[in-house]
């Protein structure tokens, strides 16, 4: 027979920074997760770019082996003609036929490697296996556009992994401030209305307005423990960022050294290709004039193929190292000109 209604509203006036810092900690934590997502996206982009470069390498090696097979077939025809005219031994024909079979096997292997690389690329890009992919690029040796110190600074400013750790540190710092606010008096404004009546038609509410203050005198050390935990999280996040920064610096310096070594390897391979082409030309001329043997031609062709393969691998290695540097510097995601 009696109705008792109470409505109240409490608004914080002063929390010692607990409420504000808790909100800021949550915002920084959210930003840290966003940066972590961008870092994961960079890794996916890097994997796709590496797979694409591998496809370019296998295509280049396929072209090298195709050219080598054509050259050996041509020599086989010349050896057969020379044998029929009596200017070459039967052994030259047999060696040429054996070389053709060997080159056919290597070409088949190169085709299989290229198809495998394309399949992996299609899988990464979520492309149907039956769809054709046309590779329009070619391998080229990149040159770093900055020195080590500039690249390291760029990595510190742009690397999403480092940004995520910076946000993680800030979130932990705000969390510590929020926990410290629990030791301060808590003030809040109160507005309340109360109705006690036996007749719902006779409403005579009582209103109350005021300020409430609470102060935690003893909490069993819970607040202190939470503050200590937040301090440990800050120290751990700072150490993690310091280690990540050191890893980036080491990675960039190491990549630049490996890029320089790859450049030297490329120069040596290019010189070897030029010499091998000339040696093959001279060997073919000697065989045509009856002053050389088919073995000399086949050996020269093998040397040329090896030198060309080394050249392609040096180009591929340089491209891969350049991708690694760009990944460190946060230059892959949504930046097509850097791929």
Tab-separated table of C-alpha atoms in Angstrom:
chain	number	residue	atom	x	y	z
A	1	UNK	CA	0.000	0.000	0.000
A	2	UNK	CA	3.021	2.290	0.091
A	3	UNK	CA	5.189	3.546	-2.776
A	4	UNK	CA	8.849	4.443	-2.156
A	5	UNK	CA	10.740	5.958	-5.116
A	6	UNK	CA	14.304	7.267	-5.085
A	7	UNK	CA	16.144	8.884	-8.018
A	8	UNK	CA	19.689	10.159	-7.703
A	9	UNK	CA	22.437	11.575	-9.913
A	10	UNK	CA	26.114	11.688	-8.989
A	11	UNK	CA	28.673	13.671	-10.995
A	12	UNK	CA	32.390	13.539	-10.146
A	13	UNK	CA	33.912	16.911	-9.318
A	14	UNK	CA	37.440	15.895	-8.386
A	15	UNK	CA	38.997	12.428	-8.565
A	16	UNK	CA	42.651	13.272	-8.153
A	17	UNK	CA	43.100	12.766	-11.879
A	18	UNK	CA	41.936	9.148	-11.655
A	19	UNK	CA	39.074	9.442	-14.142
A	20	UNK	CA	40.893	11.663	-16.644
A	21	UNK	CA	44.071	9.586	-16.616
A	22	UNK	CA	42.106	6.357	-16.969
A	23	UNK	CA	40.480	7.741	-20.115
A	24	UNK	CA	43.847	8.915	-21.484
A	25	UNK	CA	45.382	5.507	-20.715
A	26	UNK	CA	42.603	3.816	-22.682
A	27	UNK	CA	43.094	6.185	-25.634
A	28	UNK	CA	46.844	5.583	-25.721
A	29	UNK	CA	46.250	1.834	-25.462
A	30	UNK	CA	43.898	2.024	-28.435
A	31	UNK	CA	46.484	3.968	-30.453
A	32	UNK	CA	49.100	1.367	-29.531
A	33	UNK	CA	46.850	-1.374	-30.932
A	34	UNK	CA	46.295	0.650	-34.114
A	35	UNK	CA	50.049	1.033	-34.604
A	36	UNK	CA	50.513	-2.688	-33.925
A	37	UNK	CA	47.930	-3.391	-36.636
A	38	UNK	CA	49.862	-1.154	-39.038
A	39	UNK	CA	53.053	-3.027	-38.146
A	40	UNK	CA	51.323	-6.329	-38.939
A	41	UNK	CA	50.081	-4.805	-42.207
A	42	UNK	CA	53.655	-3.828	-43.094
A	43	UNK	CA	54.756	-7.431	-42.531
A	44	UNK	CA	52.036	-8.658	-44.885
A	45	UNK	CA	53.049	-6.117	-47.536
A	46	UNK	CA	56.690	-7.131	-47.109
A	47	UNK	CA	55.820	-10.805	-47.568
A	48	UNK	CA	53.907	-10.020	-50.765
A	49	UNK	CA	56.745	-7.864	-52.107
A	50	UNK	CA	59.320	-10.560	-51.305
A	51	UNK	CA	57.173	-13.167	-53.040
A	52	UNK	CA	56.884	-10.903	-56.083
A	53	UNK	CA	60.657	-10.448	-56.219
A	54	UNK	CA	61.141	-14.205	-55.998
A	55	UNK	CA	58.783	-14.574	-58.963
A	56	UNK	CA	60.899	-12.055	-60.889
A	57	UNK	CA	64.052	-13.990	-60.022
A	58	UNK	CA	62.633	-17.352	-61.103
A	59	UNK	CA	61.395	-15.757	-64.333
A	60	UNK	CA	64.854	-14.309	-65.006
A	61	UNK	CA	66.492	-17.693	-64.343
A	62	UNK	CA	63.898	-19.319	-66.596
A	63	UNK	CA	64.914	-16.926	-69.387
A	64	UNK	CA	68.590	-17.696	-68.773
A	65	UNK	CA	67.994	-21.448	-69.017
A	66	UNK	CA	65.792	-21.024	-72.093
A	67	UNK	CA	68.536	-19.093	-73.864
A	68	UNK	CA	71.130	-21.660	-72.778
A	69	UNK	CA	69.057	-24.523	-74.198
A	70	UNK	CA	68.660	-22.733	-77.532
A	71	UNK	CA	72.405	-22.146	-77.718
A	72	UNK	CA	73.185	-25.799	-76.956
A	73	UNK	CA	70.647	-26.990	-79.545
A	74	UNK	CA	72.255	-24.746	-82.118
A	75	UNK	CA	75.667	-26.183	-81.257
A	76	UNK	CA	74.264	-29.733	-81.555
A	77	UNK	CA	73.125	-28.956	-85.105
A	78	UNK	CA	76.555	-27.538	-85.930
A	79	UNK	CA	78.244	-30.604	-84.422
A	80	UNK	CA	76.128	-32.938	-86.519
A	81	UNK	CA	76.978	-30.994	-89.684
A	82	UNK	CA	80.665	-30.950	-88.749
A	83	UNK	CA	80.594	-34.704	-88.124
A	84	UNK	CA	78.977	-35.339	-91.507
A	85	UNK	CA	81.642	-33.242	-93.224
A	86	UNK	CA	84.397	-34.959	-91.271
A	87	UNK	CA	85.581	-31.900	-89.347
A	88	UNK	CA	84.335	-33.121	-85.952
A	89	UNK	CA	84.383	-36.395	-84.093
A	90	UNK	CA	81.345	-38.444	-83.173
A	91	UNK	CA	82.160	-37.697	-79.544
A	92	UNK	CA	81.355	-34.009	-80.162
A	93	UNK	CA	77.882	-34.987	-81.362
A	94	UNK	CA	77.309	-37.275	-78.374
A	95	UNK	CA	78.484	-34.575	-75.931
A	96	UNK	CA	76.203	-32.033	-77.613
A	97	UNK	CA	73.210	-34.374	-77.370
A	98	UNK	CA	74.009	-35.018	-73.707
A	99	UNK	CA	74.270	-31.269	-73.087
A	100	UNK	CA	70.848	-30.719	-74.690
A	101	UNK	CA	69.269	-33.323	-72.411
A	102	UNK	CA	70.989	-31.787	-69.404
A	103	UNK	CA	69.778	-28.309	-70.344
A	104	UNK	CA	66.233	-29.594	-70.921
A	105	UNK	CA	66.260	-30.984	-67.392
A	106	UNK	CA	67.519	-27.692	-65.963
A	107	UNK	CA	64.903	-25.775	-67.950
A	108	UNK	CA	62.152	-28.022	-66.607
A	109	UNK	CA	63.433	-27.389	-63.082
A	110	UNK	CA	63.499	-23.621	-63.720
A	111	UNK	CA	59.906	-23.753	-65.000
A	112	UNK	CA	58.804	-25.681	-61.911
A	113	UNK	CA	60.495	-23.135	-59.633
A	114	UNK	CA	58.820	-20.274	-61.456
A	115	UNK	CA	55.390	-21.906	-61.293
A	116	UNK	CA	55.886	-22.564	-57.589
A	117	UNK	CA	56.842	-18.915	-56.980
A	118	UNK	CA	53.785	-17.712	-58.904
A	119	UNK	CA	51.533	-20.044	-56.942
A	120	UNK	CA	52.896	-18.688	-53.658
A	121	UNK	CA	52.360	-15.125	-54.907
A	122	UNK	CA	48.765	-15.888	-55.896
A	123	UNK	CA	48.135	-17.387	-52.473
A	124	UNK	CA	49.460	-14.282	-50.703
A	125	UNK	CA	47.406	-11.976	-52.931
A	126	UNK	CA	44.325	-14.196	-52.701
A	127	UNK	CA	44.232	-14.655	-56.477
A	128	UNK	CA	42.587	-17.653	-58.105
A	129	UNK	CA	45.154	-20.317	-58.991
A	130	UNK	CA	43.875	-20.509	-62.569
A	131	UNK	CA	44.298	-16.776	-63.173
A	132	UNK	CA	47.322	-15.692	-65.174
A	133	UNK	CA	49.790	-13.208	-63.709
A	134	UNK	CA	51.887	-11.084	-66.034
A	135	UNK	CA	55.126	-9.887	-64.486
A	136	UNK	CA	55.940	-6.540	-66.065
A	137	UNK	CA	58.897	-5.567	-63.866
A	138	UNK	CA	62.490	-6.695	-64.033
A	139	UNK	CA	65.155	-7.002	-61.388
A	140	UNK	CA	67.288	-3.923	-60.865
A	141	UNK	CA	69.871	-3.034	-58.283
A	142	UNK	CA	68.674	-0.268	-55.914
A	143	UNK	CA	70.884	2.406	-54.443
A	144	UNK	CA	70.139	3.735	-50.919
A	145	UNK	CA	68.940	7.345	-51.060
A	146	UNK	CA	70.267	8.176	-47.582
A	147	UNK	CA	73.119	7.345	-45.245
A	148	UNK	CA	72.824	5.117	-42.191
A	149	UNK	CA	72.137	7.915	-39.716
A	150	UNK	CA	69.338	9.379	-41.843
A	151	UNK	CA	67.748	5.951	-42.305
A	152	UNK	CA	67.949	5.226	-38.589
A	153	UNK	CA	66.287	8.554	-37.783
A	154	UNK	CA	63.600	7.822	-40.361
A	155	UNK	CA	62.979	4.432	-38.767
A	156	UNK	CA	62.676	5.986	-35.303
A	157	UNK	CA	60.095	8.450	-36.632
A	158	UNK	CA	58.061	6.181	-38.916
A	159	UNK	CA	58.378	2.565	-37.799
A	160	UNK	CA	54.890	1.523	-36.597
A	161	UNK	CA	56.332	-1.018	-34.177
A	162	UNK	CA	58.272	1.714	-32.355
A	163	UNK	CA	55.219	3.970	-32.428
A	164	UNK	CA	53.159	1.225	-30.825
A	165	UNK	CA	55.720	0.857	-28.034
A	166	UNK	CA	55.748	4.641	-27.467
A	167	UNK	CA	51.971	4.583	-27.097
A	168	UNK	CA	52.263	1.618	-24.761
A	169	UNK	CA	54.651	3.596	-22.532
A	170	UNK	CA	52.282	6.580	-22.409
A	171	UNK	CA	49.336	4.325	-21.597
A	172	UNK	CA	51.269	2.814	-18.682
A	173	UNK	CA	52.259	6.283	-17.436
A	174	UNK	CA	48.646	7.476	-17.471
A	175	UNK	CA	47.595	4.262	-15.751
A	176	UNK	CA	50.073	4.931	-12.952
A	177	UNK	CA	48.707	8.450	-12.523
A	178	UNK	CA	45.170	7.054	-12.425
A	179	UNK	CA	46.104	4.591	-9.694
A	180	UNK	CA	47.856	7.360	-7.750
A	181	UNK	CA	44.632	9.363	-7.888
A	182	UNK	CA	42.988	6.749	-5.644
A	183	UNK	CA	45.035	8.145	-2.755
A	184	UNK	CA	43.458	11.576	-3.148
A	185	UNK	CA	40.074	12.680	-1.726
A	186	UNK	CA	37.209	12.030	-4.134
A	187	UNK	CA	34.588	14.806	-4.474
A	188	UNK	CA	31.286	14.424	-6.297
A	189	UNK	CA	28.078	16.427	-6.684
A	190	UNK	CA	24.826	14.715	-5.686
A	191	UNK	CA	21.254	15.432	-6.692
A	192	UNK	CA	18.520	13.122	-5.381
A	193	UNK	CA	14.766	12.980	-5.155
A	194	UNK	CA	12.735	10.787	-2.826
A	195	UNK	CA	9.029	9.948	-2.725
A	196	UNK	CA	7.326	8.015	0.045
A	197	UNK	CA	3.527	7.919	-0.171
A	198	UNK	CA	0.615	5.616	0.276
A	199	UNK	CA	-1.325	7.374	-2.453
A	200	UNK	CA	0.283	7.548	-5.844
A	201	UNK	CA	-1.902	10.521	-6.749
A	202	UNK	CA	-0.423	12.617	-3.953
A	203	UNK	CA	3.136	13.167	-5.069
A	204	UNK	CA	5.206	15.248	-2.705
A	205	UNK	CA	8.871	14.441	-3.453
A	206	UNK	CA	11.743	15.518	-1.257
A	207	UNK	CA	14.830	16.893	-3.006
A	208	UNK	CA	18.447	16.770	-1.916
A	209	UNK	CA	21.468	18.573	-3.355
A	210	UNK	CA	24.991	18.404	-2.001
A	211	UNK	CA	28.628	17.490	-2.320
A	212	UNK	CA	30.043	14.153	-1.249
A	213	UNK	CA	33.643	13.530	-0.222
A	214	UNK	CA	35.265	10.141	0.248
A	215	UNK	CA	38.810	9.383	1.298
A	216	UNK	CA	40.364	5.947	1.388
A	217	UNK	CA	42.299	5.737	4.659
A	218	UNK	CA	43.341	2.095	4.403
A	219	UNK	CA	42.943	-0.348	1.506
A	220	UNK	CA	45.296	-3.110	2.563
A	221	UNK	CA	48.041	-1.926	0.197
A	222	UNK	CA	46.022	-2.537	-2.951
A	223	UNK	CA	46.602	0.962	-4.358
A	224	UNK	CA	50.338	0.814	-3.663
A	225	UNK	CA	50.573	-2.571	-5.346
A	226	UNK	CA	48.738	-1.284	-8.432
A	227	UNK	CA	51.085	1.724	-8.606
A	228	UNK	CA	54.113	-0.564	-8.364
A	229	UNK	CA	52.655	-2.764	-11.093
A	230	UNK	CA	52.162	0.269	-13.337
A	231	UNK	CA	55.770	1.347	-12.709
A	232	UNK	CA	57.012	-2.107	-13.726
A	233	UNK	CA	54.907	-1.935	-16.890
A	234	UNK	CA	56.445	1.442	-17.732
A	235	UNK	CA	59.975	0.111	-17.173
A	236	UNK	CA	59.250	-3.015	-19.229
A	237	UNK	CA	57.749	-0.993	-22.106
A	238	UNK	CA	60.707	1.405	-22.117
A	239	UNK	CA	63.164	-1.504	-22.182
A	240	UNK	CA	61.173	-3.154	-24.972
A	241	UNK	CA	61.264	0.051	-27.019
A	242	UNK	CA	64.992	0.504	-26.363
A	243	UNK	CA	65.688	-3.062	-27.512
A	244	UNK	CA	63.482	-2.601	-30.574
A	245	UNK	CA	65.304	0.635	-31.440
A	246	UNK	CA	68.675	-1.085	-31.078
A	247	UNK	CA	67.455	-3.936	-33.270
A	248	UNK	CA	66.316	-1.474	-35.945
A	249	UNK	CA	69.635	0.359	-35.882
A	250	UNK	CA	71.578	-2.898	-36.097
A	251	UNK	CA	69.290	-4.139	-38.874
A	252	UNK	CA	69.734	-0.998	-40.965
A	253	UNK	CA	73.519	-0.866	-40.558
A	254	UNK	CA	73.806	-4.580	-41.318
A	255	UNK	CA	71.518	-4.240	-44.357
A	256	UNK	CA	73.625	-1.404	-45.760
A	257	UNK	CA	76.786	-3.489	-45.388
A	258	UNK	CA	75.108	-6.458	-47.092
A	259	UNK	CA	73.841	-4.150	-49.829
A	260	UNK	CA	77.393	-2.943	-50.435
A	261	UNK	CA	78.611	-6.542	-50.589
A	262	UNK	CA	75.809	-7.417	-53.012
A	263	UNK	CA	76.869	-4.485	-55.191
A	264	UNK	CA	80.401	-5.878	-55.357
A	265	UNK	CA	79.032	-9.327	-56.190
A	266	UNK	CA	76.902	-7.842	-58.950
A	267	UNK	CA	79.865	-5.999	-60.468
A	268	UNK	CA	81.927	-9.201	-60.418
A	269	UNK	CA	79.064	-11.200	-61.948
A	270	UNK	CA	78.524	-8.627	-64.695
A	271	UNK	CA	82.225	-8.717	-65.548
A	272	UNK	CA	82.087	-12.526	-65.572
A	273	UNK	CA	79.081	-12.444	-67.923
A	274	UNK	CA	80.914	-10.187	-70.371
A	275	UNK	CA	83.999	-12.428	-70.326
A	276	UNK	CA	81.916	-15.602	-70.639
A	277	UNK	CA	80.024	-14.226	-73.654
A	278	UNK	CA	83.265	-13.408	-75.383
A	279	UNK	CA	84.709	-16.822	-74.491
A	280	UNK	CA	81.609	-18.511	-75.931
A	281	UNK	CA	81.842	-16.459	-79.119
A	282	UNK	CA	85.484	-17.393	-79.593
A	283	UNK	CA	84.839	-21.066	-78.816
A	284	UNK	CA	82.014	-21.191	-81.363
A	285	UNK	CA	84.220	-19.512	-83.969
A	286	UNK	CA	87.044	-21.972	-83.294
A	287	UNK	CA	84.673	-24.926	-83.599
A	288	UNK	CA	83.200	-23.606	-86.853
A	289	UNK	CA	86.687	-23.280	-88.360
A	290	UNK	CA	87.787	-26.707	-87.117
A	291	UNK	CA	90.359	-25.304	-84.673
A	292	UNK	CA	88.384	-26.083	-81.522
A	293	UNK	CA	86.294	-28.844	-79.987
A	294	UNK	CA	82.679	-29.049	-78.990
A	295	UNK	CA	83.738	-29.472	-75.377
A	296	UNK	CA	85.174	-25.944	-75.427
A	297	UNK	CA	81.835	-24.575	-76.658
A	298	UNK	CA	79.815	-26.464	-74.063
A	299	UNK	CA	82.154	-25.453	-71.255
A	300	UNK	CA	81.934	-21.825	-72.342
A	301	UNK	CA	78.128	-22.033	-72.455
A	302	UNK	CA	78.028	-23.545	-68.956
A	303	UNK	CA	80.268	-20.767	-67.657
A	304	UNK	CA	78.033	-18.129	-69.259
A	305	UNK	CA	74.880	-19.617	-67.767
A	306	UNK	CA	76.463	-19.749	-64.303
A	307	UNK	CA	77.631	-16.128	-64.590
A	308	UNK	CA	74.190	-14.955	-65.739
A	309	UNK	CA	72.518	-16.829	-62.872
A	310	UNK	CA	74.935	-15.210	-60.414
A	311	UNK	CA	74.109	-11.792	-61.884
A	312	UNK	CA	70.352	-12.369	-61.455
A	313	UNK	CA	70.834	-13.600	-57.898
A	314	UNK	CA	72.919	-10.530	-57.033
A	315	UNK	CA	70.171	-8.264	-58.386
A	316	UNK	CA	67.560	-10.196	-56.405
A	317	UNK	CA	69.625	-9.974	-53.231
A	318	UNK	CA	69.976	-6.212	-53.635
A	319	UNK	CA	66.223	-5.809	-54.141
A	320	UNK	CA	65.478	-7.920	-51.064
A	321	UNK	CA	67.860	-5.919	-48.885
A	322	UNK	CA	66.313	-2.680	-50.132
A	323	UNK	CA	62.866	-3.992	-49.165
A	324	UNK	CA	64.206	-4.839	-45.720
A	325	UNK	CA	65.499	-1.289	-45.234
A	326	UNK	CA	62.197	0.221	-46.377
A	327	UNK	CA	60.366	-2.064	-43.973
A	328	UNK	CA	62.534	-0.858	-41.087
A	329	UNK	CA	61.764	2.750	-42.041
A	330	UNK	CA	58.004	2.183	-42.307
A	331	UNK	CA	57.925	3.010	-46.023
A	332	UNK	CA	56.014	0.037	-47.423
A	333	UNK	CA	52.383	0.462	-46.400
A	334	UNK	CA	50.253	2.611	-48.730
A	335	UNK	CA	53.358	3.848	-50.549
A	336	UNK	CA	53.517	2.233	-53.983
A	337	UNK	CA	56.487	4.237	-55.225
A	338	UNK	CA	58.624	2.569	-52.547
A	339	UNK	CA	57.879	-0.947	-53.827
